[in-house]
PDB file of C-alpha atoms in Angstrom:
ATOM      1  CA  UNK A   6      61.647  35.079 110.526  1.00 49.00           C
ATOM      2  CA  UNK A   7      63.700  32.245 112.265  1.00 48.00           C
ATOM      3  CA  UNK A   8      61.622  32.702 115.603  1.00 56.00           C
ATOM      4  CA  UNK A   9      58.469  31.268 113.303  1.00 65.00           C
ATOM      5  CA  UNK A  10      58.249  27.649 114.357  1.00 67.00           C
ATOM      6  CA  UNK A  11      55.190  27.381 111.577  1.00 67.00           C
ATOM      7  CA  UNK A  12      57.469  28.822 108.890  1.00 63.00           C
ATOM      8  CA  UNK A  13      60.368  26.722 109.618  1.00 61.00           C
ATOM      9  CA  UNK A  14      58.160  23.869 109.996  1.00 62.00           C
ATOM     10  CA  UNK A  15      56.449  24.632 106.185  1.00 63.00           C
ATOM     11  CA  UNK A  16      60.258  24.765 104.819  1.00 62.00           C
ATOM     12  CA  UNK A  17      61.647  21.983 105.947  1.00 59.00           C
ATOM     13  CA  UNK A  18      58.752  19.882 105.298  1.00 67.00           C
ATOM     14  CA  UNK A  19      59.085  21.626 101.803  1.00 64.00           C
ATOM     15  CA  UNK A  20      63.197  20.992 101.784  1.00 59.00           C
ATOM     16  CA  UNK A  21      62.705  17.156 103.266  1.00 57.00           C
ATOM     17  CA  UNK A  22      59.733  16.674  99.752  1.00 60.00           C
ATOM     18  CA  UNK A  23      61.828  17.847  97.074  1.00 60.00           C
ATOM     19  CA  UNK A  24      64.906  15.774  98.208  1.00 56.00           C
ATOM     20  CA  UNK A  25      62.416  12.932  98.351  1.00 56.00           C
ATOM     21  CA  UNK A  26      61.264  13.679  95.113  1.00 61.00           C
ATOM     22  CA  UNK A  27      64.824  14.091  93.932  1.00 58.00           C
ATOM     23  CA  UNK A  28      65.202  10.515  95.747  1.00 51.00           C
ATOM     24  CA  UNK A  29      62.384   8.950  93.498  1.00 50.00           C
ATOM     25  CA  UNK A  30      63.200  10.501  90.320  1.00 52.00           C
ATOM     26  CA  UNK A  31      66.875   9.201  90.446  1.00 57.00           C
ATOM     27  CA  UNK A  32      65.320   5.462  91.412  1.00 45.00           C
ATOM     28  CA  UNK A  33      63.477   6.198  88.734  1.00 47.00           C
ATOM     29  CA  UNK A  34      66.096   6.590  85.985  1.00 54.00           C
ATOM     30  CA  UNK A  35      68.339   4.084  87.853  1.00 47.00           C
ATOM     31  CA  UNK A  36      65.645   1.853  87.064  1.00 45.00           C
ATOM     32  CA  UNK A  37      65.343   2.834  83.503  1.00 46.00           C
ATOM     33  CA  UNK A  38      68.485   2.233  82.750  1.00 50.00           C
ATOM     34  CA  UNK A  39      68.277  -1.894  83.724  1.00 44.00           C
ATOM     35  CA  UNK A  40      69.295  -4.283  81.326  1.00 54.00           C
ATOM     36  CA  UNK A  41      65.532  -5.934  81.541  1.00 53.00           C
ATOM     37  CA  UNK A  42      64.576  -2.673  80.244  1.00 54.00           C
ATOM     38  CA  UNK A  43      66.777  -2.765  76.940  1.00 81.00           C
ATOM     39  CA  UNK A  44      64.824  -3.551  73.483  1.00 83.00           C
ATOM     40  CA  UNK A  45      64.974  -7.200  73.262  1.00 86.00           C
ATOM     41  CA  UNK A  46      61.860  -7.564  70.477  1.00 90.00           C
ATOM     42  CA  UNK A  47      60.474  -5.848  67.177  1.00 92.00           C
ATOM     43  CA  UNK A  48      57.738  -7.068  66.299  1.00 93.00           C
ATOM     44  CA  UNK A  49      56.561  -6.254  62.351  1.00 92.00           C
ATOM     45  CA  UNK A  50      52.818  -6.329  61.246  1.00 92.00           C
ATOM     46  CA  UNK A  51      51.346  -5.361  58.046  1.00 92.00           C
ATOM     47  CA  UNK A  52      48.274  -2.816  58.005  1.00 88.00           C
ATOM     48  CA  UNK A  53      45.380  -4.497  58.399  1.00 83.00           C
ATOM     49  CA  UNK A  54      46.017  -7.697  57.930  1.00 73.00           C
ATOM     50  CA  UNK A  55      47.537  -7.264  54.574  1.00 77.00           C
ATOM     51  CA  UNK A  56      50.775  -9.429  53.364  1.00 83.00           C
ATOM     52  CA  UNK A  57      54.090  -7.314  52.883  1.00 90.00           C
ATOM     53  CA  UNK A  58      55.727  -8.259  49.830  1.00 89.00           C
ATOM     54  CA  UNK A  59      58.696  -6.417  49.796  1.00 91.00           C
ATOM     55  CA  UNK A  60      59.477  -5.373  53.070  1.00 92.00           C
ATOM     56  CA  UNK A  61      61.539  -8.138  54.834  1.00 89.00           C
ATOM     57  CA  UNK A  62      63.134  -8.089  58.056  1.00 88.00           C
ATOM     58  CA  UNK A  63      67.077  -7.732  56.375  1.00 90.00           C
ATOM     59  CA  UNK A  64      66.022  -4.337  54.929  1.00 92.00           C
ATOM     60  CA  UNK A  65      64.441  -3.530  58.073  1.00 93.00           C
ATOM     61  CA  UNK A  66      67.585  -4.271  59.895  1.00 91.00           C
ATOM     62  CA  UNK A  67      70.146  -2.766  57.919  1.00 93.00           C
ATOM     63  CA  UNK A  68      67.519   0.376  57.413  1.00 95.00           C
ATOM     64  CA  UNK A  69      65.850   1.393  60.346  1.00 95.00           C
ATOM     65  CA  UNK A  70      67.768  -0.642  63.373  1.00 92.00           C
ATOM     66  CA  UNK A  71      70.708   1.368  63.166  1.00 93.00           C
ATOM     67  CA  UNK A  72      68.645   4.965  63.540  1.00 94.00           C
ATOM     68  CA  UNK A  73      66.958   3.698  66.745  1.00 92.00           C
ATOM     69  CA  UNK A  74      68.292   4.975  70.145  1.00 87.00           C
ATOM     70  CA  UNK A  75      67.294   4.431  73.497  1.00 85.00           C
ATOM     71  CA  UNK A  76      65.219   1.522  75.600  1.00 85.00           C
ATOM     72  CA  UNK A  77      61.729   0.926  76.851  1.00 85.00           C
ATOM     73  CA  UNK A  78      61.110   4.653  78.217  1.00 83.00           C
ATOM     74  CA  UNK A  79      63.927   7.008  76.521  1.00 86.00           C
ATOM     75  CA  UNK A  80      63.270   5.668  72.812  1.00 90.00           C
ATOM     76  CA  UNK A  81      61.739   8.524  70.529  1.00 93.00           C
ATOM     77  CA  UNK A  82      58.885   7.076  68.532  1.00 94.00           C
ATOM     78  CA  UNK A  83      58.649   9.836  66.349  1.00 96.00           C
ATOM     79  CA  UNK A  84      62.110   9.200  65.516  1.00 95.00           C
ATOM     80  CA  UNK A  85      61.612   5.687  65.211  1.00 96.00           C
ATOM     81  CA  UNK A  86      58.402   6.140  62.722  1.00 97.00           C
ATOM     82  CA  UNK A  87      60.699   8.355  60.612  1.00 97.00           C
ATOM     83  CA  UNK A  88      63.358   5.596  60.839  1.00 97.00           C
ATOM     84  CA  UNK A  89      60.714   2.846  59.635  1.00 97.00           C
ATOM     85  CA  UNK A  90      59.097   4.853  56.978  1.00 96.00           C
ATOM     86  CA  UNK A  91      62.649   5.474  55.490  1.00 95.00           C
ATOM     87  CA  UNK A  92      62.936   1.865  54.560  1.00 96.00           C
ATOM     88  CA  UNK A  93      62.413   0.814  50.982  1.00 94.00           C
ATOM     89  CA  UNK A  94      58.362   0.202  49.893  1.00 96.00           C
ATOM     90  CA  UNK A  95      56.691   1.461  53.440  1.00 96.00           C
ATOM     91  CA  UNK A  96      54.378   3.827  53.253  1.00 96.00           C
ATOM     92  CA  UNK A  97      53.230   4.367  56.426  1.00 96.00           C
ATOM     93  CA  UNK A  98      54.466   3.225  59.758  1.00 96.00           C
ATOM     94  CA  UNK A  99      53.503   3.546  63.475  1.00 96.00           C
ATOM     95  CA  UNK A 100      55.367   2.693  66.522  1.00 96.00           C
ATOM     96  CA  UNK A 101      54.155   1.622  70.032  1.00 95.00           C
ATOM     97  CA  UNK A 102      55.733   0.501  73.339  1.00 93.00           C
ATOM     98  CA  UNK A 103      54.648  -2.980  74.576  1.00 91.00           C
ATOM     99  CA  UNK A 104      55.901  -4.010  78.254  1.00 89.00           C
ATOM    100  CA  UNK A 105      58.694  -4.338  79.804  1.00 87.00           C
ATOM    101  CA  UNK A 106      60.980  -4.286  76.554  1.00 88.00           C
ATOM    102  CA  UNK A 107      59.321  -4.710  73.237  1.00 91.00           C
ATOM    103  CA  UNK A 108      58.633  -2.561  70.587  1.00 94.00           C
ATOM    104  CA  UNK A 109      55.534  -3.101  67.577  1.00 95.00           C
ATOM    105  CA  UNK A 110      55.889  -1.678  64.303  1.00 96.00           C
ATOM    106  CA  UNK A 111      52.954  -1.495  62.333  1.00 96.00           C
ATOM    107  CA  UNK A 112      53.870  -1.084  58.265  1.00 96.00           C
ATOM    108  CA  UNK A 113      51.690   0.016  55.429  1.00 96.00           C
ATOM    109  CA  UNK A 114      53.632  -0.996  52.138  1.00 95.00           C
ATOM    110  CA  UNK A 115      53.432   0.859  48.902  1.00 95.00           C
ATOM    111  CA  UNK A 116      51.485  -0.686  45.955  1.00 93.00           C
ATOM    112  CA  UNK A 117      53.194  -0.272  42.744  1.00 94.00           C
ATOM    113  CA  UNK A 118      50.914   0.747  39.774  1.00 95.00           C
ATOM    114  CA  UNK A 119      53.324   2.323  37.349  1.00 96.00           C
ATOM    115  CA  UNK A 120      56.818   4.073  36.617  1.00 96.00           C
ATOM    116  CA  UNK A 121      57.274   7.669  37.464  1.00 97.00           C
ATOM    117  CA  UNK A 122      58.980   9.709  35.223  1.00 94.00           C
ATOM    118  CA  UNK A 123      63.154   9.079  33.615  1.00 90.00           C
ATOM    119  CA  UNK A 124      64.083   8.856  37.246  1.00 88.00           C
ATOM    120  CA  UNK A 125      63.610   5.288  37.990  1.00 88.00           C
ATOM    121  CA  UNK A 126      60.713   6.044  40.712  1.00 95.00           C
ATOM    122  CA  UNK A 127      58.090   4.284  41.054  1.00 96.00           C
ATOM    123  CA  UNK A 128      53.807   5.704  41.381  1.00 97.00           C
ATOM    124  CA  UNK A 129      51.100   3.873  44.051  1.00 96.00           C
ATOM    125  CA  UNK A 130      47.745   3.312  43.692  1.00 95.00           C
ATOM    126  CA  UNK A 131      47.441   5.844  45.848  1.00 94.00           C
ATOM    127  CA  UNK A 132      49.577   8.728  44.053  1.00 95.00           C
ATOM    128  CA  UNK A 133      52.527   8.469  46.285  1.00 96.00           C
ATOM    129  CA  UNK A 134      55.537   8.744  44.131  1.00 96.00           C
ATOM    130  CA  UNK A 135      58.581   6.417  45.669  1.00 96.00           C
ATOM    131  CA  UNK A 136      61.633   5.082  45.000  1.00 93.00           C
ATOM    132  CA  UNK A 137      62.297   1.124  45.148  1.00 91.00           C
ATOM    133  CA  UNK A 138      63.835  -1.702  43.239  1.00 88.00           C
ATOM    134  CA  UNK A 139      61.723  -1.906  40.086  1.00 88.00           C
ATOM    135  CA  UNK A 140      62.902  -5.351  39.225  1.00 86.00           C
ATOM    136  CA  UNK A 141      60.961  -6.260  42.550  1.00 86.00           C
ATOM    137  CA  UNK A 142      57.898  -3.944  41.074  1.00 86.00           C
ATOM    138  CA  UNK A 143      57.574  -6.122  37.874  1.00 79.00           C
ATOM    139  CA  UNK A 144      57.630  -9.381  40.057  1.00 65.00           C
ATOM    140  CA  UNK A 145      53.829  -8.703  40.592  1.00 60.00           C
ATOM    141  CA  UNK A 146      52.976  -9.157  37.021  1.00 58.00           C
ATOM    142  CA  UNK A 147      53.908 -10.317  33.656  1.00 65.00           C
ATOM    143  CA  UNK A 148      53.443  -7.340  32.241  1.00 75.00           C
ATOM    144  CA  UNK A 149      55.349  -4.246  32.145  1.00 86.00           C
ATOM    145  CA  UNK A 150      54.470  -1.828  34.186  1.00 93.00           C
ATOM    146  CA  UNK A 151      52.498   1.434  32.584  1.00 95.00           C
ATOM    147  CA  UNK A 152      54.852   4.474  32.781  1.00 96.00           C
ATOM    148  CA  UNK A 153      53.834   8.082  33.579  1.00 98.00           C
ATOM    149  CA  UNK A 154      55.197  11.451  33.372  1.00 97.00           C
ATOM    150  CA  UNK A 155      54.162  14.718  34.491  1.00 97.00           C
ATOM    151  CA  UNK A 156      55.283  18.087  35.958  1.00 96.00           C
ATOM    152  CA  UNK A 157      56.290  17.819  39.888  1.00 93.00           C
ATOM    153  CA  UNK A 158      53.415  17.918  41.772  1.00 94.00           C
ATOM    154  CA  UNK A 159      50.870  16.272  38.933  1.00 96.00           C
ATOM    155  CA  UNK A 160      51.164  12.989  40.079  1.00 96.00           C
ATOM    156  CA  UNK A 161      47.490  12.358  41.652  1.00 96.00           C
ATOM    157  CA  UNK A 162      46.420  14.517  38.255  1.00 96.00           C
ATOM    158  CA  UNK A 163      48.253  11.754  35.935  1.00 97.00           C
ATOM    159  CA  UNK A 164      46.530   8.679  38.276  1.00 97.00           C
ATOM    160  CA  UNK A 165      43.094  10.159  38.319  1.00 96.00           C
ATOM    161  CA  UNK A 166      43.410  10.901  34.126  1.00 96.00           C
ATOM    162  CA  UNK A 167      45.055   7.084  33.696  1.00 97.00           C
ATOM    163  CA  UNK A 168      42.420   5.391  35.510  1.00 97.00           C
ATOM    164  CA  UNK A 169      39.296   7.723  33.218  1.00 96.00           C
ATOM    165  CA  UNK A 170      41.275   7.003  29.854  1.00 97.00           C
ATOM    166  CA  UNK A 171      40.676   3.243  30.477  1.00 97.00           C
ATOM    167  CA  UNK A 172      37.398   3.644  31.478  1.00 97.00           C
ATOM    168  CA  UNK A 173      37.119   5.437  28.303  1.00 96.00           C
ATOM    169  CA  UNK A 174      38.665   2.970  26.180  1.00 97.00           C
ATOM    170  CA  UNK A 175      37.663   0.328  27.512  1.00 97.00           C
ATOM    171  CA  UNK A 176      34.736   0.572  24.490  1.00 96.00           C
ATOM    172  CA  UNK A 177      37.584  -0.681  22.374  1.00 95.00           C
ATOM    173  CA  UNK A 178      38.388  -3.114  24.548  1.00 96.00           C
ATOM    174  CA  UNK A 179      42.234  -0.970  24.758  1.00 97.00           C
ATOM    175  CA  UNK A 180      44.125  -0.074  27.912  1.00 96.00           C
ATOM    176  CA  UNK A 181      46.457   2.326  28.685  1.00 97.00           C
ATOM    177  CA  UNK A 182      49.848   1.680  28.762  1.00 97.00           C
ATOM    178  CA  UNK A 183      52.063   5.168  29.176  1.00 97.00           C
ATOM    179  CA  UNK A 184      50.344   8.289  30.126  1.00 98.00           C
ATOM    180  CA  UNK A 185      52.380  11.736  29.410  1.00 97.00           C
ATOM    181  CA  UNK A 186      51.534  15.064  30.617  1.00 97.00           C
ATOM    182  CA  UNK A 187      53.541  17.546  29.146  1.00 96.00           C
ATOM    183  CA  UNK A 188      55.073  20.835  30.888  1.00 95.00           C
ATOM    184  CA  UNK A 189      52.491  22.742  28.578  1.00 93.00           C
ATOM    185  CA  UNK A 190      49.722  20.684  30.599  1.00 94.00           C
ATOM    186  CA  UNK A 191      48.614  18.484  26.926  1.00 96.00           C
ATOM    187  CA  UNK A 192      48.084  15.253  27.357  1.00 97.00           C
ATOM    188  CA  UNK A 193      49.172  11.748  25.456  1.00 97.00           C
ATOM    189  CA  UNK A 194      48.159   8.210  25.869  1.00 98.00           C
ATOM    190  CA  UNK A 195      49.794   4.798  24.762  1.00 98.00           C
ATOM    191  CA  UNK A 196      47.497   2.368  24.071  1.00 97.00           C
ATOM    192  CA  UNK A 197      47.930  -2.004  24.902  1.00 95.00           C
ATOM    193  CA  UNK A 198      47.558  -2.281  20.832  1.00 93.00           C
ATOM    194  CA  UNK A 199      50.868   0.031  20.188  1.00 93.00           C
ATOM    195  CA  UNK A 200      48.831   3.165  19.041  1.00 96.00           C
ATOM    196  CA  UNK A 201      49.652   6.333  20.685  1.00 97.00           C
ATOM    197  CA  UNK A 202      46.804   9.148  20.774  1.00 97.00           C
ATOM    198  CA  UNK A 203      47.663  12.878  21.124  1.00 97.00           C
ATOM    199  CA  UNK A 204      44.613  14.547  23.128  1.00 96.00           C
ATOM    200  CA  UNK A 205      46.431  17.863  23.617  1.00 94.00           C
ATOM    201  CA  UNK A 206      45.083  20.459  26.465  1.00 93.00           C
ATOM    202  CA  UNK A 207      41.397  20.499  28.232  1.00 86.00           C
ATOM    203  CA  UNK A 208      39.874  23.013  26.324  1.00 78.00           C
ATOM    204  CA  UNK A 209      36.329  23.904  24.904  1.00 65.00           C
ATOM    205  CA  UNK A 210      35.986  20.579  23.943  1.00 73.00           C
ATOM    206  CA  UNK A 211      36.670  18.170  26.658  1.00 88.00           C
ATOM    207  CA  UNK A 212      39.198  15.109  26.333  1.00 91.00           C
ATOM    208  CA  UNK A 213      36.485  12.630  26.524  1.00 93.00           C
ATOM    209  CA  UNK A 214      34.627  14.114  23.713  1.00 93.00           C
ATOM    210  CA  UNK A 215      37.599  13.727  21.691  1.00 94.00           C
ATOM    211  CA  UNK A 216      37.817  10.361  22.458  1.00 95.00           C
ATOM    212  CA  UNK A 217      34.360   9.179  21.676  1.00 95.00           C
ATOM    213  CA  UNK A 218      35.204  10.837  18.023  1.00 93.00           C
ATOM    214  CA  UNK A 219      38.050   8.486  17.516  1.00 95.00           C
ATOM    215  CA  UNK A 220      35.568   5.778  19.404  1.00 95.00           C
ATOM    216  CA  UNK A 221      33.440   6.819  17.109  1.00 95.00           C
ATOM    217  CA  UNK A 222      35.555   5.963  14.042  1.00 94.00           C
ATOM    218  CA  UNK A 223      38.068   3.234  15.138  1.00 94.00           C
ATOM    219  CA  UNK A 224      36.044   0.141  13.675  1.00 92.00           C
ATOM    220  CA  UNK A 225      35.926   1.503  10.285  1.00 91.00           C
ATOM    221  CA  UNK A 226      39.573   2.829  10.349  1.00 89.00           C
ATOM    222  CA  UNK A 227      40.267  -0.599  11.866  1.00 88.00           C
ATOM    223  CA  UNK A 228      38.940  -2.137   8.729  1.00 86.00           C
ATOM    224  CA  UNK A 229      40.371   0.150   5.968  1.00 86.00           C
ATOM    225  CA  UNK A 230      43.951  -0.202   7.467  1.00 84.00           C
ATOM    226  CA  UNK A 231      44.148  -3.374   8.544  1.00 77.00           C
ATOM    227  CA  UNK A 232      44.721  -2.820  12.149  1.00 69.00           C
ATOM    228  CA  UNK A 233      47.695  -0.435  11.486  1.00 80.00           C
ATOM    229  CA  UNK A 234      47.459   2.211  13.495  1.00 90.00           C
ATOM    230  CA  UNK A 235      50.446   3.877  14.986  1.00 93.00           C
ATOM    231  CA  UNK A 236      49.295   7.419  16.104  1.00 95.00           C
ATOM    232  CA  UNK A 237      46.416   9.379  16.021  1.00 96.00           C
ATOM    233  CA  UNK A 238      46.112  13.556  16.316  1.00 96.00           C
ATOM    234  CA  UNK A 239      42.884  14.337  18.687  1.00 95.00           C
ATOM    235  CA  UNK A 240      43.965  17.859  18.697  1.00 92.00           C
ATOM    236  CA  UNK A 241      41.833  19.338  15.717  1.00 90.00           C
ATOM    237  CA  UNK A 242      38.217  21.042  16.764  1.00 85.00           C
ATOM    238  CA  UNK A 243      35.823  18.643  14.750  1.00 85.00           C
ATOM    239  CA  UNK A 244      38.227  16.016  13.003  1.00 87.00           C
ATOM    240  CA  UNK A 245      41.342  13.963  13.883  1.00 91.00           C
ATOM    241  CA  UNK A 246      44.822  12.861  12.309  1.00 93.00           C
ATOM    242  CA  UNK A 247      46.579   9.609  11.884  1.00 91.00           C
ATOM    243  CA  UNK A 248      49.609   7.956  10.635  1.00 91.00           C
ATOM    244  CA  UNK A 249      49.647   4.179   9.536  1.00 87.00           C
ATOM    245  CA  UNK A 250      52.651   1.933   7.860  1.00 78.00           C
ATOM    246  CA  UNK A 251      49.492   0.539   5.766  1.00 68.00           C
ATOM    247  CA  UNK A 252      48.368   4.158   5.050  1.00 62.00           C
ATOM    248  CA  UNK A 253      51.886   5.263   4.048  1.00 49.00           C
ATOM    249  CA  UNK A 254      52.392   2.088   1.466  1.00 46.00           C
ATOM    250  CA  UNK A 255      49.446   2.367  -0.015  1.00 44.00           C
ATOM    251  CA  UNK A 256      50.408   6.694  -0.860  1.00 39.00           C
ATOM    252  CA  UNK A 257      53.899   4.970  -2.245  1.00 44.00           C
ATOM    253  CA  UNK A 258      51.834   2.748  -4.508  1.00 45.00           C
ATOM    254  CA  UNK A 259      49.205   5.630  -6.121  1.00 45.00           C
ATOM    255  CA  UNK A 260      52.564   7.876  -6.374  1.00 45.00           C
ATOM    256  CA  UNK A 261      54.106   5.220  -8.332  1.00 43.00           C
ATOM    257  CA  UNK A 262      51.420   4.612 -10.535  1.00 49.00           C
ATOM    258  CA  UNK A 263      51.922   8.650 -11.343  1.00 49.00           C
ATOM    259  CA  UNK A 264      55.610   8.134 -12.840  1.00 48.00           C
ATOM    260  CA  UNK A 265      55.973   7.674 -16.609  1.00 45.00           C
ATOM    261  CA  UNK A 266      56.388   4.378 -17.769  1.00 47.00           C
ATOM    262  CA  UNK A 267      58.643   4.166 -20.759  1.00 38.00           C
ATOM    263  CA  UNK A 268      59.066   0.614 -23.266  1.00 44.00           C
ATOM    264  CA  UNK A 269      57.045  -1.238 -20.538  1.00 38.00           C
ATOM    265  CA  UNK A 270      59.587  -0.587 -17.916  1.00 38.00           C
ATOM    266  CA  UNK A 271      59.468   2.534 -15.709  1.00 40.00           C
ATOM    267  CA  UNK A 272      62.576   4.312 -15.551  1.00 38.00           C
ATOM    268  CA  UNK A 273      64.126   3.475 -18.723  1.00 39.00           C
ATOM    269  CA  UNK A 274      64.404   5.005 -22.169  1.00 36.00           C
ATOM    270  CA  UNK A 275      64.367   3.094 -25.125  1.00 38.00           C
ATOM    271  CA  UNK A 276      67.680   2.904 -26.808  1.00 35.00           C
TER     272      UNK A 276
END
């Protein structure tokens, strides 16, 4: 074997490559490692040209910064996603290298649309259920926010039913203000004017056709008590119930009127 000058050519030509190779990849690293190399700039932009409102670059640093590890060419940007998308209101994020030492962080924020459940969490526009400051959430309008409830995993369910019940009664010019879905899957809906309306389960009859019967009916129950509403019971096959403070005085009265009256005063007995 050692008499073959082709062989012992082939493997030291072989021998002399690797330890070039081994040569280059420790320049390499060596020149990883420079200072020139080190993160020196994160740059934040919103998603497509939208404004962040909550995220600001103290939560940023005292969220993400300190789960970030390595430079230029050893940093993990799956890691550093994760570390951006654990910061209060994002969304989404994504993470890309920008020569020699800079790092861009693209950020999707969460838009607030109501309150999730007794847990202080918060619901998107787009479903996503996520927890943030809600003071911060009720910055964006005047009004309180609507608050949901549902069963885990019903959350795009309860947005998708919210956003139908005010197309629904928006007839009456009424929005909703609290939407409940109950473990039992039956369904309640707080309305802008203080009435609540029990629509109970999807069944034979479908939830919109129960409310176009109480559509159907609200001006003239409107009229007869005086705009006093406070709940109404959608869950009966061809007919509803209600309870009103002007509906409840006005039984007090015709129950009074019942009662003996005795010397002109009720209640008394003459002497």
């Amino acid at each position: 074997m050692w008499h073959d000058i082709r062989l012992m050519r082939a493997l030291g030509t072989g021998l002399f490559g690797l330890a070039g190779l081994a040569l280059v990849a420790i320049g390499l690293m060596w020149l990883s490692q420079r200072p020139m190399f080190h993160l020196q700039l994160i740059k934040i932009e919103a998603h497509e040209k939208n404004s962040l409102q909550h995220i600001n670059a103290l939560t940023v640093r005292s969220v993400a910064l300190p789960r970030l590890s390595g430079n230029f060419f050893t940093l993990d940007l799956e890691a550093a996603r994760a570390a951006f998308e654990s910061v209060p209101w994002v969304r989404r994020a994504s993470v890309r290298r920008e020569w020699p030492n800079q790092l861009i962080v693209t950020l999707e924020e969460h838009v607030a649309l109501a309150t999730w459940g007794d847990k202080g969490q918060l619901i998107s526009t787009k479903g996503d259920v996520f927890t943030a400051n809600l003071a911060e959430a009720q910055l964006d309008d005047d009004h309180p926010l609507p608050e949901f409830t549902g069963p885990a995993g019903s959350e795009k369910e309860v947005l998708a039913k919210y956003q139908q019940f005010n197309d629904w009664f928006a007839a009456l010019d009424l929005k909703a203000e609290s939407v409940q879905l109950s473990a039992r899957y039956a369904w309640r809906v707080g309305l802008n004017n203080g009435m609540s309306v029990e629509l109970g389960r999807e069944g034979a009859n479908s939830m919109q056709e129960r409310v176009q019967r109480l559509i159907a009916v609200y001006p003239q129950l409107m009229m007869r008590l005086k705009g006093q509403i406070e709940s109404v019971d959608l869950r009966y096959p061809n007919g509803l119930a209600l309870k009103s403070a002007s509906l409840d005085a006005a039984l007090d009265k015709q129950e009074a009127k019942k009662k003996p009256r005795l010397n002109g005063q009720e209640g008394k007995r003459k002497p």
